[in-house]
Amino acid sequence: MESLYPDRAAEYGEVLSALGRYMQEKILPLSASYDAHSNSIAKARSELLKNGILQISHPKEYGGLGLPFSIYNLAIQMLGAADASIALSVAIGNTVAEGIQMFGTEEQKRGYLPRLVSGDALGSFSLTEPASGSDARGSKTRARREGGNYVLNGSKMFITNAGEADLYFVFAIAEKGPSCFLVEKGASGLSTGEDLPKMGMRGSRTAEVRFVDCRVPAENLVGEEGRGFDYIKAMLNGSRIVMGSICVGVAQIAFEKALEYSKQRTAFGKPISEFQLIREKIADMKTNVNAGRMMCLYASMLKDAGAEFSSEASQAKVFATEMSVGVCDSAIQIFGGYGYTTDDIHRHWRDARLLTIGEGTSEILRMLIASRELAHSI
Amino acid sequence: MKIAVCVKHAVDESELRADPSGKPILQGAASKVSTFDKNAAEEALRMKAKSGGEVVIVCVGPAEAKKTIREALAMGADKAVHVVSDASGRDSLATSYLLWKALAKSGPFDAVLCAEGSSDTYEGQVPPMLAEWMALPYAGYASKIELSGSVAKVEQSLEDSSQTLELTVPFVASVVSEINEPRYPTLIQIMQASKKPMEELTPQQLSGPDAPTSLSRVLDTRVQSMNRKKVVFEGAPEETATKLLDALKAEGVIGA
């Protein structure tokens, strides 16, 4: 911390260590119960939000703390380790807040940002559709202008926080092209489907969001009509780093569990941590977790500096999410039969597995990274 | 109502490691606000919420203890007094003396709250010593404090009994962790804590001719290790259950 932020290391350190303690005491002990569906994340998420995690990187004038985005990312890395589902749900809420902060009107910022960052309201980002994920331009949701309103029709799929959110950030095609709208919970014509069963991230809610002649006031258009694609690209750039950060946390906790187990489990009369092949795994797991941590931190520091960071964000997400699946897989391997049969071990692999798909598949991100590199080459 | 809360900058026992001989490695060890001190701060803040007034954090500790003090301030205390001293931690008599002098300088207080003991060494000596220095009534191990006017009713949680005392303000009390659940400061409160007033004092400024000479010296500290027997009974459930029952009886864990 001292080398990264020489002037404000103590302050940032105190914020992060207080949050870390909070997560350790209030969230981590309940994490397995969220995966087992025996408990809802709603209460812990609400208390965490009230504690201020989403205030970190937002400007003070809208209720934030005005700290760097990289500090928020470090907080999310800790949250990913404490509970990936809460991390996902909270992070999506922040993506919506970021979208409003970057592209919203002053009225939208004043109206929504303080509520979103203080935890009074939860956000949901509605982009993917049943027939279009990575191909956002193929979106079939339409927004028709009618007097002082827009009328939305269509359906969004695999939407995190659907049914729980107070505000939906919706991507739809209007007359002038792709546009974004803010739809409040309770809007006429807005409905959500059943919670979709998932292999991991079971604490977070994922469902379809439907719009049938859903009327939203014209002032709920974000920015300008027709520029929605640019907005979501910018939002996803930040969000991708955060998804990578969640995976760094997931890998970290899986690694810690496997490390501890390797010291206790004996084979041929000695702890398995004494065997070279296990030691190789331990070394590789730790190295990979730290590499992912650094890539996410680097991309977020570029964002803080106002530099171009879209390729670095994609690189961080590709690496950290795939790394996490690999590290969690190694953890299962170290635990052997117990790893395959114990929810509390294999849930980390199941959690990490979502994020090589969500918020940009690894394949799409590789396309983006390569395109950028090729465009820069002579 | 002006309430002082004494806090200790303690070694974080959950992160503490020992060398092969069992000696704790204190060099570079993580530190934090002593766990139960948060209960004392919480109780003071609740008293303030009811009766109004001010909560002052008082700490005798090294320069790094500012972190601990800020943590207590973030909970909602109004200001702090930091006696910067490297000598504290294990010399209860010297610590209690410096606390007394610091309290006298920034007081008078209606109540002085401490924890029953610190979470690192848990000697529990400072609170009663402090009461003695201050010549004030003292209630240790408080599990409930009810203030009504200038009288405090204090329930004490003792080893196998409880006792209720009536004290007149000003008084000194030490609290047990069961007394309340300390609040978690929000991130905004954590950031604002550094802007709250913190007075710095030195032992030289406070010590007078009545300063005590240490009565005890720490010769050695070892981490207590528990050797588990790790007995495994094999066989059919009925058989192993009987064996387990016999073993527990033989160990005196359950009655014969």
XYZ file of C-alpha atoms in Angstrom:
634
model
C 0.000 0.000 0.000
C 2.841 2.396 0.895
C 4.495 1.965 -2.498
C 1.221 2.327 -4.407
C -0.228 5.280 -2.520
C 2.598 6.881 -0.540
C 0.466 9.821 0.625
C -2.692 8.066 1.640
C -1.520 4.553 2.482
C -2.645 4.710 6.128
C -6.119 5.935 5.257
C -6.702 3.379 2.488
C -5.193 0.672 4.654
C -7.591 1.445 7.491
C -10.612 1.401 5.187
C -9.581 -1.932 3.687
C -8.630 -3.570 6.951
C -11.907 -2.507 8.589
C -13.803 -3.931 5.618
C -11.724 -7.103 5.698
C -12.525 -7.636 9.364
C -16.190 -6.957 8.729
C -16.305 -9.548 5.948
C -14.336 -12.055 7.996
C -16.726 -11.772 10.926
C -20.087 -11.109 9.299
C -20.000 -12.696 5.842
C -17.470 -15.531 5.607
C -19.098 -17.657 8.366
C -22.415 -17.701 6.458
C -21.010 -18.214 2.969
C -21.511 -21.997 2.808
C -25.156 -21.598 3.839
C -25.819 -19.306 0.876
C -24.434 -21.936 -1.481
C -26.641 -24.562 0.185
C -29.721 -22.350 -0.308
C -30.378 -22.604 3.420
C -29.998 -18.863 3.871
C -30.569 -15.724 1.828
C -27.823 -13.198 1.158
C -30.290 -10.293 1.393
C -29.617 -9.321 5.013
C -25.810 -9.629 4.859
C -25.716 -7.793 1.516
C -27.869 -4.974 2.814
C -25.734 -4.574 5.944
C -22.537 -4.641 3.897
C -23.886 -1.977 1.553
C -24.916 0.173 4.506
C -21.362 -0.201 5.811
C -20.285 1.606 2.672
C -18.485 -0.710 0.221
C -20.079 0.950 -2.813
C -19.302 4.419 -1.559
C -15.584 3.787 -2.003
C -15.006 4.887 -5.578
C -17.861 7.342 -6.109
C -17.518 11.118 -5.818
C -18.237 12.739 -2.475
C -20.920 14.996 -3.962
C -23.052 11.916 -4.670
C -22.524 10.268 -1.312
C -19.278 8.479 -2.081
C -15.866 8.547 -0.410
C -14.001 9.683 -3.494
C -11.321 6.976 -3.235
C -9.661 5.292 -6.223
C -11.429 2.563 -8.194
C -8.428 0.352 -7.401
C -9.285 0.519 -3.692
C -12.808 -0.639 -4.523
C -11.253 -3.493 -6.503
C -9.109 -4.541 -3.558
C -12.267 -4.532 -1.421
C -14.012 -6.730 -3.990
C -11.074 -9.155 -3.947
C -11.637 -9.585 -0.215
C -15.374 -9.911 -0.732
C -14.870 -12.559 -3.407
C -13.008 -14.594 -0.807
C -15.677 -14.033 1.853
C -18.619 -14.816 -0.415
C -18.628 -14.778 -4.205
C -22.412 -14.468 -4.545
C -22.592 -11.331 -2.433
C -19.568 -9.985 -4.320
C -21.314 -10.569 -7.643
C -24.570 -9.009 -6.534
C -22.900 -5.964 -5.013
C -20.548 -5.525 -7.982
C -23.429 -5.487 -10.455
C -25.047 -2.808 -8.308
C -21.860 -0.801 -8.650
C -21.779 -1.249 -12.432
C -25.167 0.447 -12.578
C -23.954 3.248 -10.307
C -20.864 3.665 -12.528
C -23.031 3.874 -15.631
C -25.126 6.640 -14.097
C -22.038 8.435 -12.845
C -20.374 8.342 -16.262
C -23.339 8.971 -18.545
C -26.363 9.958 -16.485
C -27.874 13.421 -16.413
C -27.189 15.576 -13.362
C -30.738 14.885 -12.213
C -30.223 11.120 -12.548
C -26.964 11.349 -10.612
C -28.590 13.303 -7.792
C -31.659 11.113 -7.794
C -30.100 7.661 -7.941
C -26.407 7.694 -7.048
C -26.693 8.476 -3.313
C -29.290 5.711 -2.956
C -27.262 3.169 -4.932
C -23.964 3.791 -3.169
C -25.450 3.910 0.328
C -27.310 0.631 -0.102
C -30.759 2.210 0.032
C -31.276 0.857 -3.463
C -29.901 -2.130 -5.382
C -29.114 -1.941 -9.088
C -29.393 -4.524 -11.843
C -27.730 -4.405 -15.265
C -30.017 -5.760 -17.996
C -28.103 -6.352 -21.203
C -28.040 -10.035 -22.206
C -31.093 -11.464 -23.964
C -32.312 -15.011 -24.559
C -30.913 -14.904 -28.100
C -28.033 -12.430 -27.744
C -25.260 -12.300 -25.201
C -21.891 -11.219 -26.511
C -23.599 -9.823 -29.599
C -25.280 -6.862 -27.877
C -26.085 -5.219 -31.204
C -28.371 -8.172 -31.894
C -30.598 -7.030 -29.028
C -34.306 -7.406 -29.757
C -35.614 -5.275 -26.898
C -37.160 -2.162 -28.383
C -37.831 1.289 -26.951
C -40.515 3.338 -28.710
C -40.958 7.029 -27.964
C -44.530 7.969 -27.111
C -44.942 11.571 -26.017
C -43.104 12.069 -22.749
C -42.387 8.363 -22.350
C -40.479 5.495 -23.836
C -42.320 2.195 -24.166
C -40.076 -0.860 -23.722
C -40.826 -4.311 -25.109
C -38.589 -7.348 -24.935
C -36.844 -9.686 -22.587
C -33.472 -9.848 -20.808
C -31.868 -13.088 -19.689
C -29.501 -14.283 -16.902
C -29.911 -10.981 -15.071
C -28.217 -10.748 -11.691
C -30.341 -9.176 -8.926
C -33.492 -9.580 -11.055
C -36.531 -9.426 -8.816
C -34.543 -7.918 -5.949
C -33.318 -4.743 -7.620
C -34.830 -1.308 -7.129
C -33.400 0.013 -10.375
C -32.766 -1.701 -13.720
C -30.230 -0.270 -16.173
C -31.694 -1.516 -19.442
C -30.157 -1.704 -22.907
C -32.720 -1.419 -25.717
C -32.873 -0.348 -29.339
C -34.645 2.977 -29.877
C -35.317 4.878 -33.059
C -31.823 6.379 -33.168
C -30.177 3.086 -32.201
C -28.907 1.358 -29.040
C -29.880 3.287 -25.901
C -29.930 2.836 -22.139
C -32.838 3.417 -19.773
C -33.358 3.441 -16.037
C -36.414 1.427 -15.076
C -37.576 1.544 -11.493
C -38.960 -1.445 -9.646
C -42.744 -1.420 -9.868
C -42.844 0.191 -13.328
C -45.945 -0.964 -15.200
C -45.111 -3.745 -17.647
C -41.907 -4.770 -15.838
C -41.803 -8.319 -14.492
C -39.163 -10.863 -13.544
C -39.071 -14.629 -13.945
C -38.284 -17.449 -11.551
C -34.839 -17.631 -9.965
C -32.798 -19.768 -12.381
C -31.038 -22.770 -10.843
C -27.267 -22.409 -11.177
C -24.240 -24.621 -10.577
C -22.524 -21.855 -8.599
C -23.032 -18.321 -7.321
C -26.115 -19.808 -5.735
C -26.595 -17.047 -3.223
C -27.180 -14.456 -5.930
C -30.453 -14.270 -7.794
C -30.442 -14.738 -11.566
C -33.611 -14.468 -13.604
C -35.271 -13.184 -16.729
C -36.502 -9.574 -16.819
C -39.470 -8.889 -19.094
C -40.844 -5.659 -20.501
C -44.360 -5.651 -21.918
C -45.360 -2.122 -22.911
C -43.247 -0.958 -19.993
C -43.501 2.829 -19.827
C -40.627 4.867 -18.511
C -40.473 8.660 -18.435
C -38.292 10.140 -21.205
C -36.029 11.673 -18.541
C -34.999 8.106 -17.638
C -33.077 7.838 -20.889
C -29.390 7.669 -19.934
C -27.296 10.198 -21.845
C -28.293 10.441 -25.480
C -30.480 8.181 -27.560
C -28.408 6.066 -29.944
C -25.211 6.108 -27.882
C -26.084 3.181 -25.627
C -23.540 0.854 -27.130
C -20.668 3.180 -26.212
C -22.064 3.457 -22.684
C -22.276 -0.261 -22.042
C -18.820 -0.825 -23.507
C -17.385 1.694 -21.033
C -19.363 0.204 -18.143
C -18.236 -3.299 -19.029
C -14.588 -2.254 -19.112
C -14.716 -1.342 -15.425
C -16.999 -4.208 -14.564
C -14.657 -6.737 -16.183
C -11.847 -5.786 -13.852
C -14.242 -6.229 -10.941
C -15.326 -9.677 -12.145
C -11.641 -10.587 -12.321
C -11.235 -9.286 -8.785
C -14.089 -11.468 -7.508
C -12.291 -14.450 -9.023
C -9.000 -13.470 -7.369
C -10.829 -13.648 -4.025
C -12.441 -16.984 -4.867
C -9.052 -18.426 -5.846
C -7.475 -17.031 -2.681
C -9.946 -18.750 -0.349
C -9.739 -22.057 -2.249
C -5.954 -21.837 -2.062
C -5.995 -21.142 1.693
C -8.247 -24.130 2.342
C -6.093 -26.450 0.219
C -2.887 -25.181 1.817
C -4.201 -25.890 5.306
C -5.463 -29.317 4.306
C -2.148 -30.258 2.715
C -0.463 -29.749 6.079
C -2.952 -31.944 7.914
C -3.621 -34.790 5.501
C -1.023 -37.520 5.752
C -0.049 -40.176 3.214
C 2.776 -42.674 3.458
C 3.452 -41.417 6.967
C 3.880 -37.710 6.290
C 1.776 -34.668 5.453
C 1.029 -34.464 1.747
C 2.536 -30.960 1.770
C 5.908 -32.718 1.997
C 5.472 -34.201 -1.478
C 7.005 -32.355 -4.392
C 3.972 -32.630 -6.658
C 1.743 -31.034 -4.009
C 4.362 -28.370 -3.383
C 4.394 -27.585 -7.074
C 0.639 -27.097 -6.950
C 0.914 -24.846 -3.892
C 3.586 -22.737 -5.563
C 1.644 -22.438 -8.822
C -1.640 -21.646 -7.083
C -0.112 -18.851 -5.024
C 1.799 -17.445 -7.992
C -1.335 -17.424 -10.121
C -3.491 -15.801 -7.458
C -0.963 -13.015 -7.097
C -0.581 -12.607 -10.843
C -4.357 -12.215 -11.155
C -4.382 -9.786 -8.252
C -1.728 -7.644 -9.900
C -3.387 -7.650 -13.316
C -6.694 -6.478 -11.821
C -4.909 -3.858 -9.761
C -2.914 -2.648 -12.775
C -6.012 -2.308 -14.963
C -7.873 -0.440 -12.229
C -4.934 1.896 -11.654
C -4.918 2.708 -15.377
C -8.623 3.506 -15.076
C -7.901 5.746 -12.082
C -5.209 7.540 -14.049
C -7.653 8.244 -16.858
C -5.573 6.170 -19.283
C -6.938 3.774 -21.894
C -7.508 0.464 -20.115
C -10.021 -1.588 -22.098
C -7.485 -4.162 -23.274
C -5.911 -4.433 -19.823
C -9.386 -4.881 -18.311
C -10.109 -7.709 -20.726
C -6.702 -9.260 -20.063
C -7.277 -9.061 -16.317
C -10.672 -10.707 -16.616
C -9.535 -13.475 -18.968
C -6.548 -14.279 -16.816
C -8.124 -13.937 -13.371
C -11.292 -15.876 -14.164
C -9.504 -18.747 -15.918
C -6.810 -18.705 -13.245
C -9.485 -18.975 -10.580
C -11.129 -21.986 -12.204
C -7.671 -23.588 -12.386
C -6.715 -22.784 -8.803
C -10.074 -24.033 -7.495
C -9.575 -27.178 -9.561
C -6.147 -27.703 -7.974
C -7.750 -27.203 -4.557
C -10.223 -30.004 -5.327
C -7.306 -32.159 -6.466
C -5.412 -31.585 -3.222
C -8.512 -32.446 -1.215
C -8.925 -35.606 -3.349
C -12.187 -37.475 -2.752
C -13.136 -34.970 -0.070
C -12.777 -32.161 -2.590
C -15.160 -33.804 -5.025
C -17.728 -34.609 -2.361
C -17.581 -31.537 -0.124
C -19.751 -28.562 -1.099
C -17.575 -26.205 0.881
C -14.600 -27.062 -1.353
C -16.066 -27.545 -4.804
C -18.393 -24.554 -4.460
C -15.436 -22.277 -5.168
C -14.847 -23.962 -8.516
C -18.572 -23.720 -9.256
C -18.567 -20.011 -8.318
C -15.493 -19.153 -10.399
C -16.846 -21.047 -13.395
C -19.548 -18.434 -14.042
C -17.118 -15.665 -14.674
C -15.352 -17.004 -17.744
C -18.846 -16.552 -19.254
C -20.555 -13.589 -17.601
C -19.674 -9.952 -18.416
C -17.900 -11.013 -21.598
C -16.869 -14.576 -22.371
C -13.194 -15.409 -22.468
C -13.558 -15.925 -26.221
C -15.016 -12.456 -26.869
C -12.432 -10.839 -24.607
C -9.585 -12.556 -26.464
C -11.074 -11.193 -29.679
C -11.025 -7.689 -28.195
C -7.457 -8.013 -26.921
C -6.216 -9.356 -30.248
C -8.076 -6.688 -32.257
C -6.506 -3.995 -30.186
C -3.021 -5.461 -30.502
C -3.407 -5.861 -34.254
C -4.712 -2.320 -34.632
C -1.653 -1.041 -32.796
C 0.831 -3.090 -34.801
C 2.330 -1.788 -38.016
C -22.081 12.809 31.106
C -18.390 12.605 30.273
C -17.153 9.058 29.811
C -13.592 7.873 29.275
C -12.828 4.565 27.585
C -9.377 3.054 28.064
C -8.171 1.097 25.046
C -5.078 -1.001 24.451
C -3.167 -1.425 21.218
C -2.826 -5.190 21.457
C -1.075 -7.908 19.523
C -3.538 -9.578 17.154
C -3.609 -12.992 18.778
C -5.316 -14.584 15.773
C -2.297 -13.788 13.594
C 0.359 -14.532 16.206
C 3.002 -17.100 15.366
C 5.503 -18.784 17.653
C 9.065 -19.925 17.050
C 9.892 -23.634 17.497
C 10.573 -23.124 21.228
C 7.064 -21.713 21.728
C 8.151 -18.104 22.087
C 5.688 -15.764 20.354
C 7.228 -13.807 17.466
C 6.353 -10.242 18.436
C 8.641 -8.540 15.947
C 6.418 -7.327 13.125
C 3.366 -9.052 14.620
C -0.017 -7.690 13.535
C -1.748 -5.466 16.048
C -5.254 -4.169 16.609
C -7.568 -2.652 19.163
C -7.868 -5.129 22.022
C -11.073 -7.043 21.267
C -13.039 -6.422 24.467
C -12.169 -2.718 24.484
C -14.714 -2.415 21.696
C -17.340 -3.592 24.194
C -16.263 -0.837 26.591
C -16.460 1.745 23.786
C -19.853 0.440 22.707
C -21.198 0.672 26.253
C -19.912 4.225 26.611
C -21.541 5.201 23.315
C -24.842 3.709 24.450
C -24.604 5.623 27.732
C -23.926 8.792 25.767
C -26.899 8.098 23.481
C -29.133 7.933 26.553
C -27.706 10.671 28.734
C -25.860 12.868 26.238
C -22.321 14.112 26.831
C -18.992 13.075 25.451
C -16.921 9.924 25.002
C -13.133 10.246 25.189
C -10.766 7.446 24.174
C -7.616 7.194 26.282
C -4.697 5.000 25.269
C -1.194 4.408 26.572
C 0.745 2.855 23.740
C 3.359 3.235 21.004
C 3.046 5.562 18.017
C 1.328 2.810 15.993
C -1.472 2.796 18.571
C -2.977 5.734 16.660
C -4.518 3.094 14.411
C -6.266 1.543 17.409
C -7.392 4.932 18.700
C -8.825 5.867 15.304
C -10.722 2.592 15.242
C -12.353 3.468 18.559
C -13.014 7.013 17.375
C -14.642 5.617 14.232
C -17.163 3.807 16.403
C -18.467 7.222 17.419
C -16.281 8.576 20.236
C -15.703 12.317 20.220
C -11.991 12.708 20.870
C -8.916 10.920 22.133
C -5.888 11.252 24.356
C -2.810 9.280 23.360
C 0.014 8.829 25.830
C 2.828 7.845 23.486
C 4.838 5.228 25.310
C 6.692 2.158 24.154
C 6.892 0.819 27.659
C 3.272 -0.184 27.953
C 1.749 -3.525 27.231
C 3.051 -5.632 30.055
C 3.600 -3.240 32.950
C 0.095 -2.802 34.355
C 1.189 -0.581 37.212
C 2.963 1.917 34.940
C 0.101 1.841 32.424
C -2.570 2.419 35.051
C -0.538 5.286 36.522
C -0.194 7.006 33.135
C -3.882 6.465 32.407
C -4.745 8.057 35.749
C -2.587 11.080 35.041
C -3.959 11.450 31.514
C -7.528 11.171 32.808
C -6.827 13.753 35.495
C -5.526 16.120 32.826
C -8.459 15.708 30.448
C -11.206 15.080 33.026
C -13.128 15.132 35.216
C -15.086 12.095 34.044
C -18.345 10.670 35.328
C -17.392 7.161 34.318
C -14.243 5.368 33.194
C -14.849 2.156 31.270
C -12.273 -0.537 30.531
C -12.446 -4.111 29.283
C -12.175 -7.014 31.740
C -8.757 -7.792 30.267
C -6.833 -7.343 27.044
C -7.203 -9.855 24.245
C -3.450 -10.458 24.013
C -2.168 -10.952 27.559
C -5.456 -10.907 29.485
C -3.964 -9.911 32.810
C -6.932 -7.770 33.862
C -4.812 -5.692 36.216
C -5.193 -2.194 34.817
C -8.878 -1.464 35.624
C -8.720 -2.133 39.390
C -5.316 -0.444 39.644
C -6.696 2.586 37.844
C -9.669 2.767 40.237
C -7.219 2.595 43.123
C -5.086 5.445 41.717
C -8.190 7.508 41.124
C -9.650 6.588 44.509
C -12.990 5.797 42.840
C -15.514 3.005 43.360
C -14.892 0.057 41.049
C -17.040 -2.677 39.536
C -15.248 -5.380 37.572
C -16.719 -7.783 35.020
C -19.815 -5.695 34.356
C -22.430 -7.387 32.191
C -24.974 -4.584 32.559
C -24.698 -0.935 33.519
C -27.811 1.086 34.219
C -27.439 4.754 34.901
C -30.039 6.742 36.699
C -29.004 10.229 37.656
C -25.796 10.005 39.589
C -26.244 6.347 40.483
C -25.096 3.388 38.392
C -26.462 -0.075 38.932
C -23.859 -2.556 37.730
C -24.452 -6.252 37.257
C -21.236 -8.204 37.626
C -20.747 -11.504 35.863
C -18.531 -13.474 38.235
C -17.109 -16.972 37.866
C -20.181 -18.891 39.009
C -22.437 -16.201 40.335
C -23.583 -12.707 39.590
C -23.743 -9.683 41.806
C -25.354 -6.261 41.464
C -23.620 -3.213 42.838
C -24.803 0.316 43.197
C -22.123 2.931 42.575
C -22.248 6.677 42.603
C -20.605 8.590 39.803
C -17.763 9.007 39.182
C -16.784 5.351 38.997
C -14.533 2.908 37.159
C -15.893 -0.297 35.626
C -14.535 -3.097 33.509
C -16.945 -4.823 31.138
C -17.249 -8.403 29.900
C -17.776 -9.142 26.216
C -21.360 -10.300 26.848
C -22.426 -6.807 27.830
C -23.179 -5.825 24.214
C -22.326 -6.386 20.588
C -19.967 -3.663 19.405
C -21.048 -1.780 16.301
C -19.014 -1.874 13.109
C -17.998 1.606 12.043
C -19.037 2.498 8.516
C -16.365 3.415 5.975
C -17.369 7.078 6.204
C -16.908 6.961 9.979
C -13.495 5.351 9.505
C -12.407 8.137 7.191
C -13.819 10.833 9.455
C -12.072 9.392 12.519
C -8.725 10.791 11.435
C -10.206 14.299 11.570
C -11.338 13.990 15.200
C -9.195 15.677 17.851
C -6.423 13.522 19.311
C -4.259 15.004 22.052
C -0.753 13.593 22.317
C 0.998 13.371 25.685
C 4.281 11.887 26.800
C 4.991 9.935 29.989
C 7.469 12.697 30.912
C 4.684 15.286 30.838
C 2.524 13.177 33.105
C 4.906 11.508 35.557
C 5.421 13.028 38.973
C 7.279 12.021 42.095
C 4.479 9.554 42.836
C 5.303 7.488 39.715
C 5.553 3.839 40.697
C 8.532 1.610 40.229
C 7.662 -1.569 38.436
C 6.749 -4.346 40.801
C 6.941 -7.107 38.249
C 9.135 -8.118 35.352
C 8.180 -10.388 32.477
C 10.858 -13.063 32.308
C 9.455 -15.287 29.611
C 6.361 -15.738 27.472
C 5.398 -18.997 25.820
C 2.512 -19.978 23.614
C 0.370 -22.621 25.216
C 0.110 -25.653 22.986
C -2.598 -28.212 23.347
C -1.682 -31.773 22.582
C -4.710 -33.598 21.328
C -4.890 -37.333 21.809
C -6.449 -38.032 18.420
C -7.884 -41.395 19.443
C -9.799 -43.144 16.671
C -12.144 -46.034 17.443
C -12.806 -48.432 14.615
C -15.513 -51.017 14.215
C -19.307 -51.248 14.193
C -21.187 -48.152 15.410
C -22.553 -49.852 18.570
C -19.099 -51.094 19.480
C -17.321 -47.760 18.825
C -20.032 -45.839 20.708
C -19.434 -48.004 23.769
C -15.681 -47.589 23.487
C -16.109 -43.790 23.162
C -18.374 -43.721 26.206
C -15.878 -45.741 28.257
C -13.001 -43.509 27.159
C -14.900 -40.331 28.055
C -15.718 -41.799 31.489
C -12.113 -42.835 32.018
C -10.984 -39.282 31.200
C -13.522 -37.881 33.627
C -15.234 -35.871 30.863
C -18.593 -37.376 31.792
C -19.702 -39.001 35.041
C -19.066 -42.714 35.524
